[in-house]
Tab-separated table of C-alpha atoms and ligand atoms in Angstrom:
chain	number	residue	atom	x	y	z
L	291	MET	CA	-18.339	-6.977	4.719
L	292	LYS	CA	-20.073	-10.297	5.242
L	293	GLY	CA	-17.364	-12.692	4.030
L	294	LYS	CA	-13.935	-13.583	5.392
L	295	LEU	CA	-10.540	-13.110	3.743
L	296	ILE	CA	-7.968	-15.816	4.456
L	297	ALA	CA	-4.414	-15.345	3.208
L	298	PHE	CA	-1.849	-18.080	2.634
L	299	GLU	CA	1.823	-17.241	3.015
L	300	GLY	CA	5.104	-19.111	2.790
L	301	CYS	CA	8.537	-19.175	1.249
L	302	GLU	CA	9.262	-20.367	-2.270
L	303	GLY	CA	8.582	-24.114	-2.541
L	304	SER	CA	6.628	-24.290	0.702
L	305	GLY	CA	3.954	-26.367	-1.068
L	306	LYS	CA	1.458	-23.492	-1.074
L	307	SER	CA	0.096	-24.265	-4.557
L	308	THR	CA	-0.490	-27.923	-3.694
L	309	GLN	CA	-2.181	-27.024	-0.412
L	310	LEU	CA	-4.390	-24.434	-2.079
L	311	ARG	CA	-5.448	-26.983	-4.711
L	312	LEU	CA	-6.323	-29.530	-1.992
L	313	LEU	CA	-8.189	-26.868	0.003
L	314	SER	CA	-10.099	-25.786	-3.086
L	315	GLU	CA	-11.231	-29.401	-3.673
L	316	TYR	CA	-12.267	-29.704	-0.025
L	317	LEU	CA	-14.228	-26.428	0.006
L	318	THR	CA	-15.992	-27.386	-3.239
L	319	GLU	CA	-16.960	-30.797	-1.792
L	320	ARG	CA	-18.328	-29.068	1.320
L	321	GLY	CA	-20.387	-26.646	-0.776
L	322	VAL	CA	-18.629	-23.562	0.645
L	323	ASP	CA	-19.258	-20.362	-1.332
L	324	PHE	CA	-15.669	-19.257	-1.966
L	325	ILE	CA	-13.250	-17.799	-4.482
L	326	MET	CA	-9.558	-18.530	-4.752
L	327	THR	CA	-7.301	-15.779	-5.977
L	328	ARG	CA	-3.622	-14.791	-5.906
L	329	GLU	CA	-1.129	-11.967	-5.531
L	330	PRO	CA	0.488	-10.411	-7.363
L	331	GLY	CA	-2.417	-10.765	-9.809
L	332	GLY	CA	-6.003	-11.865	-9.404
L	333	SER	CA	-7.467	-9.275	-11.802
L	334	GLU	CA	-6.573	-8.334	-15.372
L	335	ILE	CA	-4.642	-5.159	-14.524
L	336	SER	CA	-2.975	-6.815	-11.524
L	337	GLU	CA	-1.901	-9.766	-13.708
L	338	ASP	CA	-0.340	-7.253	-16.156
L	339	ILE	CA	1.591	-5.718	-13.254
L	340	ARG	CA	2.608	-9.235	-12.143
L	341	ARG	CA	4.240	-9.874	-15.535
L	342	ILE	CA	6.367	-6.736	-15.142
L	343	ILE	CA	7.387	-7.561	-11.568
L	344	LEU	CA	8.344	-11.179	-12.183
L	345	ASN	CA	9.938	-10.769	-15.643
L	346	GLY	CA	13.482	-12.124	-15.291
L	347	LYS	CA	14.714	-9.467	-17.756
L	348	ASN	CA	13.813	-6.591	-15.400
L	349	THR	CA	17.082	-6.780	-13.480
L	350	ALA	CA	17.307	-2.946	-13.247
L	351	MET	CA	14.147	-2.676	-11.138
L	352	CYS	CA	14.918	-0.918	-7.852
L	353	ASP	CA	13.524	-2.199	-4.563
L	354	GLU	CA	11.182	0.760	-4.064
L	355	CYS	CA	9.677	0.287	-7.542
L	356	GLU	CA	9.211	-3.411	-6.810
L	357	ALA	CA	7.418	-2.651	-3.517
L	358	LEU	CA	5.184	-0.023	-5.152
L	359	LEU	CA	4.246	-2.359	-8.008
L	360	TYR	CA	3.223	-5.086	-5.546
L	361	ALA	CA	1.145	-2.472	-3.677
L	362	ALA	CA	-0.405	-1.159	-6.933
L	363	SER	CA	-1.295	-4.669	-8.042
L	364	ARG	CA	-2.853	-5.279	-4.591
L	365	VAL	CA	-5.003	-2.154	-4.424
L	366	GLN	CA	-6.535	-2.939	-7.839
L	367	HIS	CA	-7.125	-6.561	-6.815
L	368	VAL	CA	-8.689	-5.546	-3.482
L	369	LYS	CA	-11.052	-2.996	-5.040
L	370	GLU	CA	-11.979	-4.945	-8.142
L	371	LYS	CA	-12.213	-8.471	-6.812
L	372	ILE	CA	-11.734	-9.045	-3.077
L	373	ILE	CA	-14.080	-6.440	-1.567
L	374	PRO	CA	-16.998	-7.267	-3.940
L	375	ALA	CA	-16.623	-10.983	-3.112
L	376	LEU	CA	-16.544	-10.273	0.640
L	377	ASP	CA	-19.580	-8.000	0.305
L	378	ALA	CA	-21.376	-10.879	-1.412
L	379	GLY	CA	-20.655	-13.016	1.669
L	380	LYS	CA	-18.039	-15.259	0.057
L	381	LEU	CA	-14.994	-16.802	1.645
L	382	VAL	CA	-11.953	-15.374	-0.167
L	383	VAL	CA	-8.785	-17.480	-0.129
L	384	CYS	CA	-5.797	-15.478	-1.325
L	385	ASP	CA	-2.437	-16.942	-2.322
L	386	ARG	CA	-0.154	-14.290	-0.690
L	387	TYR	CA	-1.198	-10.885	0.659
L	388	ILE	CA	0.341	-8.000	2.620
L	389	TYR	CA	2.632	-10.176	4.765
L	390	SER	CA	4.453	-11.192	1.544
L	391	SER	CA	5.295	-7.522	0.947
L	392	LEU	CA	6.394	-7.129	4.561
L	393	ALA	CA	8.579	-10.265	4.521
L	394	TYR	CA	10.057	-9.850	1.004
L	395	GLN	CA	10.261	-6.071	0.474
L	396	GLY	CA	10.131	-4.866	4.086
L	397	TYR	CA	12.501	-7.370	5.678
L	398	ALA	CA	14.530	-9.189	2.996
L	399	ARG	CA	14.989	-6.169	0.691
L	400	GLY	CA	15.547	-3.997	3.754
L	401	LEU	CA	12.925	-1.319	3.020
L	402	GLY	CA	11.493	-1.673	6.533
L	403	PHE	CA	8.033	-2.625	7.752
L	404	GLU	CA	6.966	1.022	8.166
L	405	PHE	CA	7.597	1.981	4.526
L	406	VAL	CA	5.814	-1.112	3.239
L	407	GLU	CA	2.869	-0.669	5.634
L	408	GLY	CA	2.581	2.929	4.449
L	409	ILE	CA	2.246	2.087	0.764
L	410	ASN	CA	-0.193	-0.718	1.595
L	411	SER	CA	-2.382	1.346	3.892
L	412	TYR	CA	-5.429	1.043	1.596
L	413	ALA	CA	-5.470	-2.762	1.856
L	414	ILE	CA	-4.499	-2.768	5.526
L	415	SER	CA	-7.285	-0.443	6.635
L	416	ASN	CA	-10.057	-1.285	4.150
L	417	CYS	CA	-9.527	-4.979	3.718
L	418	PRO	CA	-7.592	-6.718	6.511
L	419	ALA	CA	-7.292	-10.506	6.387
L	420	TYR	CA	-9.375	-12.369	8.965
L	421	MET	CA	-6.446	-14.740	9.411
L	422	THR	CA	-3.213	-15.729	7.688
L	423	VAL	CA	-1.986	-19.297	7.329
L	424	PHE	CA	1.816	-19.417	7.197
L	425	LEU	CA	3.206	-22.640	5.702
L	426	ASP	CA	6.235	-23.063	7.885
L	427	ILE	CA	9.212	-24.730	6.180
L	428	SER	CA	12.741	-23.346	5.834
L	429	PRO	CA	13.780	-22.344	2.287
L	430	LYS	CA	16.667	-24.819	2.389
L	431	ASP	CA	14.313	-27.756	3.044
L	432	ALA	CA	11.788	-26.328	0.578
L	433	PHE	CA	14.308	-25.961	-2.286
L	434	GLU	CA	15.622	-29.484	-1.658
L	435	ARG	CA	12.090	-30.844	-1.850
L	436	LYS	CA	11.423	-28.845	-5.021
L	437	HIS	CA	14.828	-29.587	-6.663
L	438	GLY	CA	15.949	-25.951	-7.150
L	439	ALA	CA	14.558	-22.600	-8.281
L	440	ASP	CA	12.735	-21.495	-11.454
L	441	LYS	CA	15.339	-19.770	-13.661
L	442	ASP	CA	12.829	-17.485	-15.461
L	443	ASP	CA	11.325	-16.002	-12.297
L	444	ARG	CA	13.074	-12.797	-11.088
L	445	MET	CA	12.204	-13.474	-7.419
L	446	GLU	CA	13.179	-17.165	-7.422
L	447	GLN	CA	16.550	-16.328	-8.999
L	448	LEU	CA	17.559	-14.421	-5.869
L	449	GLY	CA	19.215	-17.410	-4.196
L	450	LEU	CA	19.080	-19.106	-0.842
L	451	ASP	CA	20.502	-16.213	1.245
L	452	PHE	CA	17.676	-13.919	0.144
L	453	HIS	CA	15.036	-16.568	0.792
L	454	GLU	CA	16.505	-17.305	4.259
L	455	LYS	CA	15.983	-13.588	4.987
L	456	VAL	CA	12.375	-13.830	3.787
L	457	TYR	CA	11.851	-16.735	6.204
L	458	LYS	CA	13.329	-14.686	9.063
L	459	GLY	CA	11.007	-11.845	8.035
L	460	TYR	CA	7.963	-14.117	8.327
L	461	LYS	CA	9.159	-15.307	11.747
L	462	ALA	CA	9.573	-11.694	12.919
L	463	LEU	CA	6.052	-10.889	11.650
L	464	GLN	CA	4.633	-13.975	13.370
L	465	ALA	CA	5.981	-12.702	16.703
L	466	LEU	CA	4.293	-9.315	16.111
L	467	HIS	CA	0.936	-10.382	14.647
L	468	PRO	CA	-1.193	-13.058	16.365
L	469	ASP	CA	-3.441	-13.337	13.276
L	470	ILE	CA	-0.583	-15.270	11.598
L	471	CYS	CA	-1.011	-19.005	12.269
L	472	ALA	CA	1.962	-21.180	11.401
L	473	VAL	CA	1.331	-24.678	10.059
L	474	ASP	CA	4.141	-27.194	10.239
L	475	CYS	CA	4.878	-28.514	6.728
L	476	SER	CA	7.534	-31.102	7.502
L	477	GLY	CA	5.131	-34.052	7.100
L	478	THR	CA	3.407	-35.362	3.969
L	479	LYS	CA	1.164	-33.080	1.909
L	480	TRP	CA	-1.842	-34.978	3.298
L	481	GLN	CA	-0.773	-34.329	6.907
L	482	THR	CA	-0.288	-30.623	6.142
L	483	ALA	CA	-3.711	-30.478	4.455
L	484	GLU	CA	-5.278	-32.018	7.595
L	485	ASN	CA	-3.495	-29.467	9.818
L	486	ILE	CA	-4.854	-26.637	7.649
L	487	LYS	CA	-8.427	-27.976	7.766
L	488	LYS	CA	-8.254	-28.333	11.570
L	489	LEU	CA	-6.986	-24.776	11.904
L	490	LEU	CA	-9.733	-23.349	9.685
L	491	ILE	CA	-12.383	-25.208	11.702
L	492	GLU	CA	-10.875	-24.087	15.037
L	493	ARG	CA	-10.896	-20.466	13.851
L	494	HIS	CA	-14.533	-20.736	12.662
L	495	VAL	CA	-13.641	-20.128	9.004
L	496	ILE	CA	-15.474	-23.334	8.030
L	497	ASP	CA	-17.631	-25.714	10.090
X	518	TYD	P1	4.695	-16.866	-7.541
X	518	TYD	O1	5.198	-17.563	-8.753
X	518	TYD	O2	3.221	-16.679	-7.400
X	518	TYD	O3	5.364	-17.517	-6.269
X	518	TYD	P2	4.809	-18.555	-5.203
X	518	TYD	O4	4.272	-19.742	-5.958
X	518	TYD	O5	6.011	-18.865	-4.356
X	518	TYD	O6	3.741	-17.829	-4.427
X	518	TYD	O7	5.422	-15.440	-7.523
X	518	TYD	C1	5.174	-14.485	-6.611
X	518	TYD	C2	6.508	-13.947	-6.147
X	518	TYD	O8	6.340	-12.617	-5.680
X	518	TYD	C3	7.105	-14.728	-4.987
X	518	TYD	O9	8.503	-14.785	-5.162
X	518	TYD	C4	6.814	-13.868	-3.778
X	518	TYD	C5	6.841	-12.502	-4.353
X	518	TYD	N1	6.032	-11.477	-3.668
X	518	TYD	C6	6.667	-10.392	-3.059
X	518	TYD	O10	7.900	-10.298	-3.064
X	518	TYD	N2	5.894	-9.430	-2.488
X	518	TYD	C7	4.529	-9.497	-2.477
X	518	TYD	O11	3.851	-8.597	-1.948
X	518	TYD	C8	3.899	-10.613	-3.120
X	518	TYD	C9	2.395	-10.725	-3.138
X	518	TYD	C10	4.677	-11.584	-3.692
């Protein structure tokens, strides 16, 4: 594969959407050949799976089903969209990837990293991320900045305790995987955007 896959990770309200919008503008200005995509979703079938996963009415969904649906959505997305773009030499920027499954389902839901790695083995071995940018802000600070959670989103409804666990999960993953680069998000959105650009230049993702 000629292109590079960069994943963005963070807790709810970490400012990921804003940062990805700013990055997209910057990459376009610089003439970088890139696509921006997201998980769960990013392809028609994966977006259908996303609607099932996030539907606030699906309160009976068990944790294993949730983890498998995220993995199913991912494998379709990887095969249909990410690998062809990488083969064409593009930079692929993905809003969430495997570390979301490890932090949310593996750590916070308690399914364990091994189980989640197992069901994601296709993406892990055929399409690893070149690097992962982790937007580092605690859920408490993030929710305060965002003025609360979205009531229609099954994952956001889970409350602060769950999201604190997700944050701990990311921190545990960061200690295990040096490809995860944390970016401090306590400053303004412009300062965070600068930190991200610097990191991508340092890691030879862009010049
Ligand atoms: P989204 O609205 O895209 O959230 P955000 O803007 O915070 O990225 O919803 C995606 C939700 O799915 C979010 O709560 C994180 C969660 N998620 C997992 O639990 N596991 C995963 O593997 C992925 C990709 C996302």
